Structures are given as C-alpha cells and as structure tokens.
Amino acid sequence: MTASNPVKLKPGDTIGILGGGQLGRMLAMAAARLGLRCQVFSPDPDSPAFDVVQHATCAEYADVEALELFANDVDVVTYEFENVPAATAMVLAARRPVLPAYKILETTQDRLIEKDFVSKLGIGTADYADVSSVATLRAAIERIGLPAVIKTRRFGYDGKGQAIIRAGDDIEQVWDDLGTKSAILEAFVPFEREISVIAARSASGEVECFDVTENEHRDHILKFSRVPAAIPEELAAQARAIAEKIASALDYVGVLAVELFVVPGNGSKATVLVNEIAPRVHNSGHWTLDGASISQFEQHIRAIAGWPLGKPVRHGEVTMTNLIGDDILSYEQWLTVPGASVHLYGKGTPRPGRKMGHVTEVTPPRKS
C-alpha cells in the first residue's frame, strides 16, 4: 500500500485477521455484513473466531510457511490484539498490506516507548520512569514518590504484569515478583473516573470518534462501560481531540482506543491524562454493537478496506456489562431484560478472569 495505491477492497475480497479471540470473531461478523470474507490465523485450536469464518489457519505465529500461505489467500491483513510478534507482521507486510501498519506495534507494544510518544505530542500522562533493576527502581521511587504502579514494558493486559507499590513494601521482593528486567514505574493517579475514546481513522486522514465511554473495572478487568461518560462536554471534546491527535501522529488506519484518567482539578477544572493506547478494537467499545448506528467493528473493517467511515449516532444511554468467568452461567436471565442484547463468545469452560460474553442495555432517549 502506498499513498498513490491505497487499499480498496470490493465485496467478495478477503481480510486476514491475526488472532482468533472474541475481537476477531466480531470483526469477521462485521465484515460478513458488508459482503467481505475473512480468514483467521491463530495458534489456538479453540479460537472462537474460527466458528464464524469459512477458512482458518491454526499455526504458530513463527511458522513462516503457514504465514506465506495465509498471505496468498487474503487481500489485506489486520489484527485483533497488539502483541503480534514483530517478525510475524514483517513477513506478512512483505506480501500484503498490513493495517494498521505493523511499525505502529513497535510504539504500542512497549509501555515506555508509548509514554514517550504521547509525551512528545504534548499530551499529559502520569509521571513515569524507565526501570531495569532494583537500583533504578529505588531511584525512580525517590523521584516519583509512593504509591506508584510498576508495570512490565511489554505483554501486560487486564492487570497482568503490574503491581502497586506502597510505602513499607519490600522493593526487592516487588522487583523479583514482576519477573522482568524491563519495566516502567508510573506515578499513582488519584483519578476521579476512567474513560476511553474509540476512534477510527481512514487512510485519507478522516477521523471519526464515538462518544466518550466511562469505564468501571473489577480486579483490573473491565466490568461496566457507560455511555455517555458523566463528564462535561468540554472535557469530552478534549478527550476526543487527544484521540484524534494520536491517531493522526501514528498515521493510523483502523480503529484504536485511547484510555484516559479524569483527574480532579485543584480548585480548577478537571483534566485528562492518557493511560494507554490500544491499537485495535477494544472491550470498552463493545457498546457500539447495539448502541450506535455503526459498530467499532464495522468502522474498523471500513477503514482497512478503504471504504468511507460512518458517522456514529448513539441510540440512547448505553450500559455494557462484561460476563466474566461464571457470570456466563446466568446468561438466560439477561434474555428477558427489555432493551438488552446478549453476546456470547462461544468459548469453552468459564474460568476466573476470562471474558465469556457481554450484555448491552440501551435506553432510548425520552420523547419530548
């Protein structure tokens, strides 16, 4: 793909999806509505995305032969999670367009590089420091203070690979427990609420943002998303502008999520700080499946296909509830709730912390 030769799919063309989880499943379902085919590549034979596509490749991400055969069968490649090995993305990018561009992964896979990128854009984040040993951790704590959050620089999600450090903690033990030589220490942010912006950007630079979402986590895993977020429009506009600035700076094509903290002002207005970027469709955007005129999944497919983006119109007040672990066993009770839509991911045995499905409840606006 070049500026003079952008991707332009037509109905019947095939999108390759790296990763076979629920996000890949919902991407494939959105593509099918638009007459596009999908092929999923995943090393997990129980991938729920396999259930909704005609063709799938079950192979390791390091299997170059399987990757080459996969590339031959698709017209463009995308991914449902950001921890795709760089070598995998490079092999595919030599053969087919990969969107979002695989080089974006180099920024978003590493928390330190990501923080540096956001900071250089003049966008606020928590204070942070590079940590590679007990000595550098002690020095970082001396500068940033406690409490603070230590995180692995790579491969962390849903609270994995991180810990809060408080006064009196055994610093050496904290470092040993983290099990890495590559970490980042972040100042603890006394936030008022957590929000996110789901933004889509086309190859031509058009950006469309969904309404700002307010998120509530349980045990570091997203439990509820509510839209619209209970924040002033001025702050919501600021959050959307930040997401648009990040997407444009990355020259991004597709959907990305920007997670932010709302920080109360000290006698002044509240502000927002960027927490993380997710270069993909995102759990906090699941409400768009039933709560908006276009879903984040269709928006992503349109962007990577070179089709016009949709203008998202929210259908009312929306609450998305994640069904985590044994929550899935009570799915039937949701089926009788007026205004509720149930999405089950087709996964196997529930286990603690595993996202098994979600429910969207839409309350239409009252007629005046």
PDB file of C-alpha atoms in Angstrom, residues 183-311:
ATOM      1  CA  ALA A 183       9.762  -2.198  33.385  1.00  0.00           C
ATOM      2  CA  ILE A 184       8.232   1.234  33.804  1.00  0.00           C
ATOM      3  CA  LEU A 185       7.276   2.967  37.045  1.00  0.00           C
ATOM      4  CA  GLU A 186       4.270   5.286  36.874  1.00  0.00           C
ATOM      5  CA  ALA A 187       3.018   7.706  39.493  1.00  0.00           C
ATOM      6  CA  PHE A 188      -0.268   6.616  41.011  1.00  0.00           C
ATOM      7  CA  VAL A 189      -3.020   8.833  39.592  1.00  0.00           C
ATOM      8  CA  PRO A 190      -5.810   9.754  42.061  1.00  0.00           C
ATOM      9  CA  PHE A 191      -8.356   9.740  39.261  1.00  0.00           C
ATOM     10  CA  GLU A 192     -12.000  10.715  39.503  1.00  0.00           C
ATOM     11  CA  ARG A 193     -13.068   8.262  36.804  1.00  0.00           C
ATOM     12  CA  GLU A 194     -11.658   6.228  33.917  1.00  0.00           C
ATOM     13  CA  ILE A 195     -12.771   6.980  30.380  1.00  0.00           C
ATOM     14  CA  SER A 196     -11.886   5.873  26.875  1.00  0.00           C
ATOM     15  CA  VAL A 197     -12.298   7.129  23.344  1.00  0.00           C
ATOM     16  CA  ILE A 198     -12.801   4.756  20.422  1.00  0.00           C
ATOM     17  CA  ALA A 199     -11.561   6.483  17.280  1.00  0.00           C
ATOM     18  CA  ALA A 200     -11.412   5.379  13.645  1.00  0.00           C
ATOM     19  CA  ARG A 201      -9.079   6.852  11.051  1.00  0.00           C
ATOM     20  CA  SER A 202      -9.116   6.244   7.309  1.00  0.00           C
ATOM     21  CA  ALA A 203      -6.098   6.125   5.005  1.00  0.00           C
ATOM     22  CA  SER A 204      -7.085   9.578   3.739  1.00  0.00           C
ATOM     23  CA  GLY A 205      -6.847  11.013   7.260  1.00  0.00           C
ATOM     24  CA  GLU A 206     -10.544  11.230   8.108  1.00  0.00           C
ATOM     25  CA  VAL A 207     -11.195  10.612  11.828  1.00  0.00           C
ATOM     26  CA  GLU A 208     -14.486   9.671  13.480  1.00  0.00           C
ATOM     27  CA  CYS A 209     -14.768   9.317  17.256  1.00  0.00           C
ATOM     28  CA  PHE A 210     -17.504   7.532  19.169  1.00  0.00           C
ATOM     29  CA  ASP A 211     -18.979   9.168  22.256  1.00  0.00           C
ATOM     30  CA  VAL A 212     -16.671   9.103  25.268  1.00  0.00           C
ATOM     31  CA  THR A 213     -17.135   5.973  27.382  1.00  0.00           C
ATOM     32  CA  GLU A 214     -16.905   5.778  31.176  1.00  0.00           C
ATOM     33  CA  ASN A 215     -15.374   2.533  32.421  1.00  0.00           C
ATOM     34  CA  GLU A 216     -15.515   0.656  35.710  1.00  0.00           C
ATOM     35  CA  HIS A 217     -13.045  -2.127  36.446  1.00  0.00           C
ATOM     36  CA  ARG A 218     -13.208  -5.047  38.873  1.00  0.00           C
ATOM     37  CA  ASP A 219      -9.941  -6.805  39.736  1.00  0.00           C
ATOM     38  CA  HIS A 220      -8.252  -4.840  36.896  1.00  0.00           C
ATOM     39  CA  ILE A 221     -10.722  -6.215  34.321  1.00  0.00           C
ATOM     40  CA  LEU A 222     -13.333  -4.031  32.637  1.00  0.00           C
ATOM     41  CA  LYS A 223     -16.753  -4.819  34.127  1.00  0.00           C
ATOM     42  CA  PHE A 224     -19.008  -1.946  33.003  1.00  0.00           C
ATOM     43  CA  SER A 225     -18.900   0.672  30.264  1.00  0.00           C
ATOM     44  CA  ARG A 226     -21.431   3.508  30.344  1.00  0.00           C
ATOM     45  CA  VAL A 227     -22.138   5.993  27.583  1.00  0.00           C
ATOM     46  CA  PRO A 228     -22.181   8.931  27.635  1.00  0.00           C
ATOM     47  CA  ALA A 229     -19.499   9.427  30.278  1.00  0.00           C
ATOM     48  CA  ALA A 230     -20.594  11.640  33.182  1.00  0.00           C
ATOM     49  CA  ILE A 231     -18.213  14.465  32.295  1.00  0.00           C
ATOM     50  CA  PRO A 232     -18.689  17.994  30.922  1.00  0.00           C
ATOM     51  CA  GLU A 233     -18.819  18.289  27.116  1.00  0.00           C
ATOM     52  CA  GLU A 234     -15.699  20.472  27.238  1.00  0.00           C
ATOM     53  CA  LEU A 235     -13.734  17.587  28.785  1.00  0.00           C
ATOM     54  CA  ALA A 236     -15.258  15.072  26.370  1.00  0.00           C
ATOM     55  CA  ALA A 237     -14.190  17.253  23.442  1.00  0.00           C
ATOM     56  CA  GLN A 238     -10.670  17.401  24.896  1.00  0.00           C
ATOM     57  CA  ALA A 239     -10.556  13.581  25.135  1.00  0.00           C
ATOM     58  CA  ARG A 240     -11.742  13.185  21.534  1.00  0.00           C
ATOM     59  CA  ALA A 241      -9.180  15.726  20.329  1.00  0.00           C
ATOM     60  CA  ILE A 242      -6.412  13.766  22.090  1.00  0.00           C
ATOM     61  CA  ALA A 243      -7.509  10.526  20.395  1.00  0.00           C
ATOM     62  CA  GLU A 244      -7.597  12.254  17.004  1.00  0.00           C
ATOM     63  CA  LYS A 245      -4.124  13.743  17.558  1.00  0.00           C
ATOM     64  CA  ILE A 246      -2.683  10.336  18.495  1.00  0.00           C
ATOM     65  CA  ALA A 247      -4.310   8.570  15.517  1.00  0.00           C
ATOM     66  CA  SER A 248      -3.033  11.215  13.109  1.00  0.00           C
ATOM     67  CA  ALA A 249       0.501  11.212  14.564  1.00  0.00           C
ATOM     68  CA  LEU A 250       0.651   7.436  14.123  1.00  0.00           C
ATOM     69  CA  ASP A 251      -0.707   7.746  10.543  1.00  0.00           C
ATOM     70  CA  TYR A 252      -3.140   5.127  11.780  1.00  0.00           C
ATOM     71  CA  VAL A 253      -5.621   3.206   9.622  1.00  0.00           C
ATOM     72  CA  GLY A 254      -8.374   1.402  11.520  1.00  0.00           C
ATOM     73  CA  VAL A 255      -9.889   1.660  14.999  1.00  0.00           C
ATOM     74  CA  LEU A 256      -7.886   2.392  18.118  1.00  0.00           C
ATOM     75  CA  ALA A 257      -8.787   3.029  21.743  1.00  0.00           C
ATOM     76  CA  VAL A 258      -7.241   5.665  23.984  1.00  0.00           C
ATOM     77  CA  GLU A 259      -7.713   5.040  27.704  1.00  0.00           C
ATOM     78  CA  LEU A 260      -7.612   8.133  29.920  1.00  0.00           C
ATOM     79  CA  PHE A 261      -7.904   9.205  33.547  1.00  0.00           C
ATOM     80  CA  VAL A 262     -10.106  12.127  34.551  1.00  0.00           C
ATOM     81  CA  VAL A 263      -8.159  13.961  37.246  1.00  0.00           C
ATOM     82  CA  PRO A 264      -9.990  16.414  39.515  1.00  0.00           C
ATOM     83  CA  GLY A 265      -8.632  19.959  39.437  1.00  0.00           C
ATOM     84  CA  ASN A 266      -7.069  21.584  42.479  1.00  0.00           C
ATOM     85  CA  GLY A 267      -9.590  24.403  42.714  1.00  0.00           C
ATOM     86  CA  SER A 268      -9.784  24.393  38.918  1.00  0.00           C
ATOM     87  CA  LYS A 269     -11.397  22.357  36.157  1.00  0.00           C
ATOM     88  CA  ALA A 270     -10.768  18.628  35.837  1.00  0.00           C
ATOM     89  CA  THR A 271      -8.221  17.464  33.269  1.00  0.00           C
ATOM     90  CA  VAL A 272      -7.446  14.221  31.445  1.00  0.00           C
ATOM     91  CA  LEU A 273      -4.255  12.144  31.314  1.00  0.00           C
ATOM     92  CA  VAL A 274      -3.579   9.370  28.801  1.00  0.00           C
ATOM     93  CA  ASN A 275      -3.132   5.962  30.408  1.00  0.00           C
ATOM     94  CA  GLU A 276      -2.700   3.606  27.443  1.00  0.00           C
ATOM     95  CA  ILE A 277      -3.265   3.225  23.709  1.00  0.00           C
ATOM     96  CA  ALA A 278      -4.772   0.027  22.294  1.00  0.00           C
ATOM     97  CA  PRO A 279      -4.133  -0.251  18.524  1.00  0.00           C
ATOM     98  CA  ARG A 280      -7.248  -2.311  17.809  1.00  0.00           C
ATOM     99  CA  VAL A 281     -10.933  -2.595  18.522  1.00  0.00           C
ATOM    100  CA  HIS A 282     -11.440  -2.535  22.268  1.00  0.00           C
ATOM    101  CA  ASN A 283     -13.591  -4.004  25.034  1.00  0.00           C
ATOM    102  CA  SER A 284     -14.817  -0.537  26.036  1.00  0.00           C
ATOM    103  CA  GLY A 285     -16.232  -0.116  22.526  1.00  0.00           C
ATOM    104  CA  HIS A 286     -18.466  -3.185  22.631  1.00  0.00           C
ATOM    105  CA  TRP A 287     -21.459  -0.978  23.423  1.00  0.00           C
ATOM    106  CA  THR A 288     -21.321   0.272  19.830  1.00  0.00           C
ATOM    107  CA  LEU A 289     -22.617  -3.076  18.519  1.00  0.00           C
ATOM    108  CA  ASP A 290     -26.138  -2.289  19.732  1.00  0.00           C
ATOM    109  CA  GLY A 291     -25.885   1.276  20.994  1.00  0.00           C
ATOM    110  CA  ALA A 292     -24.813   3.141  17.860  1.00  0.00           C
ATOM    111  CA  SER A 293     -25.641   3.387  14.176  1.00  0.00           C
ATOM    112  CA  ILE A 294     -22.304   1.765  13.335  1.00  0.00           C
ATOM    113  CA  SER A 295     -20.160  -0.507  15.491  1.00  0.00           C
ATOM    114  CA  GLN A 296     -16.454  -0.161  16.171  1.00  0.00           C
ATOM    115  CA  PHE A 297     -16.017  -3.462  14.322  1.00  0.00           C
ATOM    116  CA  GLU A 298     -17.704  -2.292  11.117  1.00  0.00           C
ATOM    117  CA  GLN A 299     -15.831   1.010  11.366  1.00  0.00           C
ATOM    118  CA  HIS A 300     -12.508  -0.872  11.531  1.00  0.00           C
ATOM    119  CA  ILE A 301     -13.439  -3.041   8.548  1.00  0.00           C
ATOM    120  CA  ARG A 302     -14.442   0.036   6.537  1.00  0.00           C
ATOM    121  CA  ALA A 303     -11.171   1.782   7.351  1.00  0.00           C
ATOM    122  CA  ILE A 304      -8.876  -1.085   6.356  1.00  0.00           C
ATOM    123  CA  ALA A 305     -10.996  -1.834   3.274  1.00  0.00           C
ATOM    124  CA  GLY A 306     -10.585   1.752   2.035  1.00  0.00           C
ATOM    125  CA  TRP A 307     -14.322   2.426   2.361  1.00  0.00           C
ATOM    126  CA  PRO A 308     -15.882   5.619   3.774  1.00  0.00           C
ATOM    127  CA  LEU A 309     -16.161   5.769   7.563  1.00  0.00           C
ATOM    128  CA  GLY A 310     -19.610   6.014   9.112  1.00  0.00           C
ATOM    129  CA  LYS A 311     -20.801   8.882  11.289  1.00  0.00           C
TER     130      LYS A 311
END
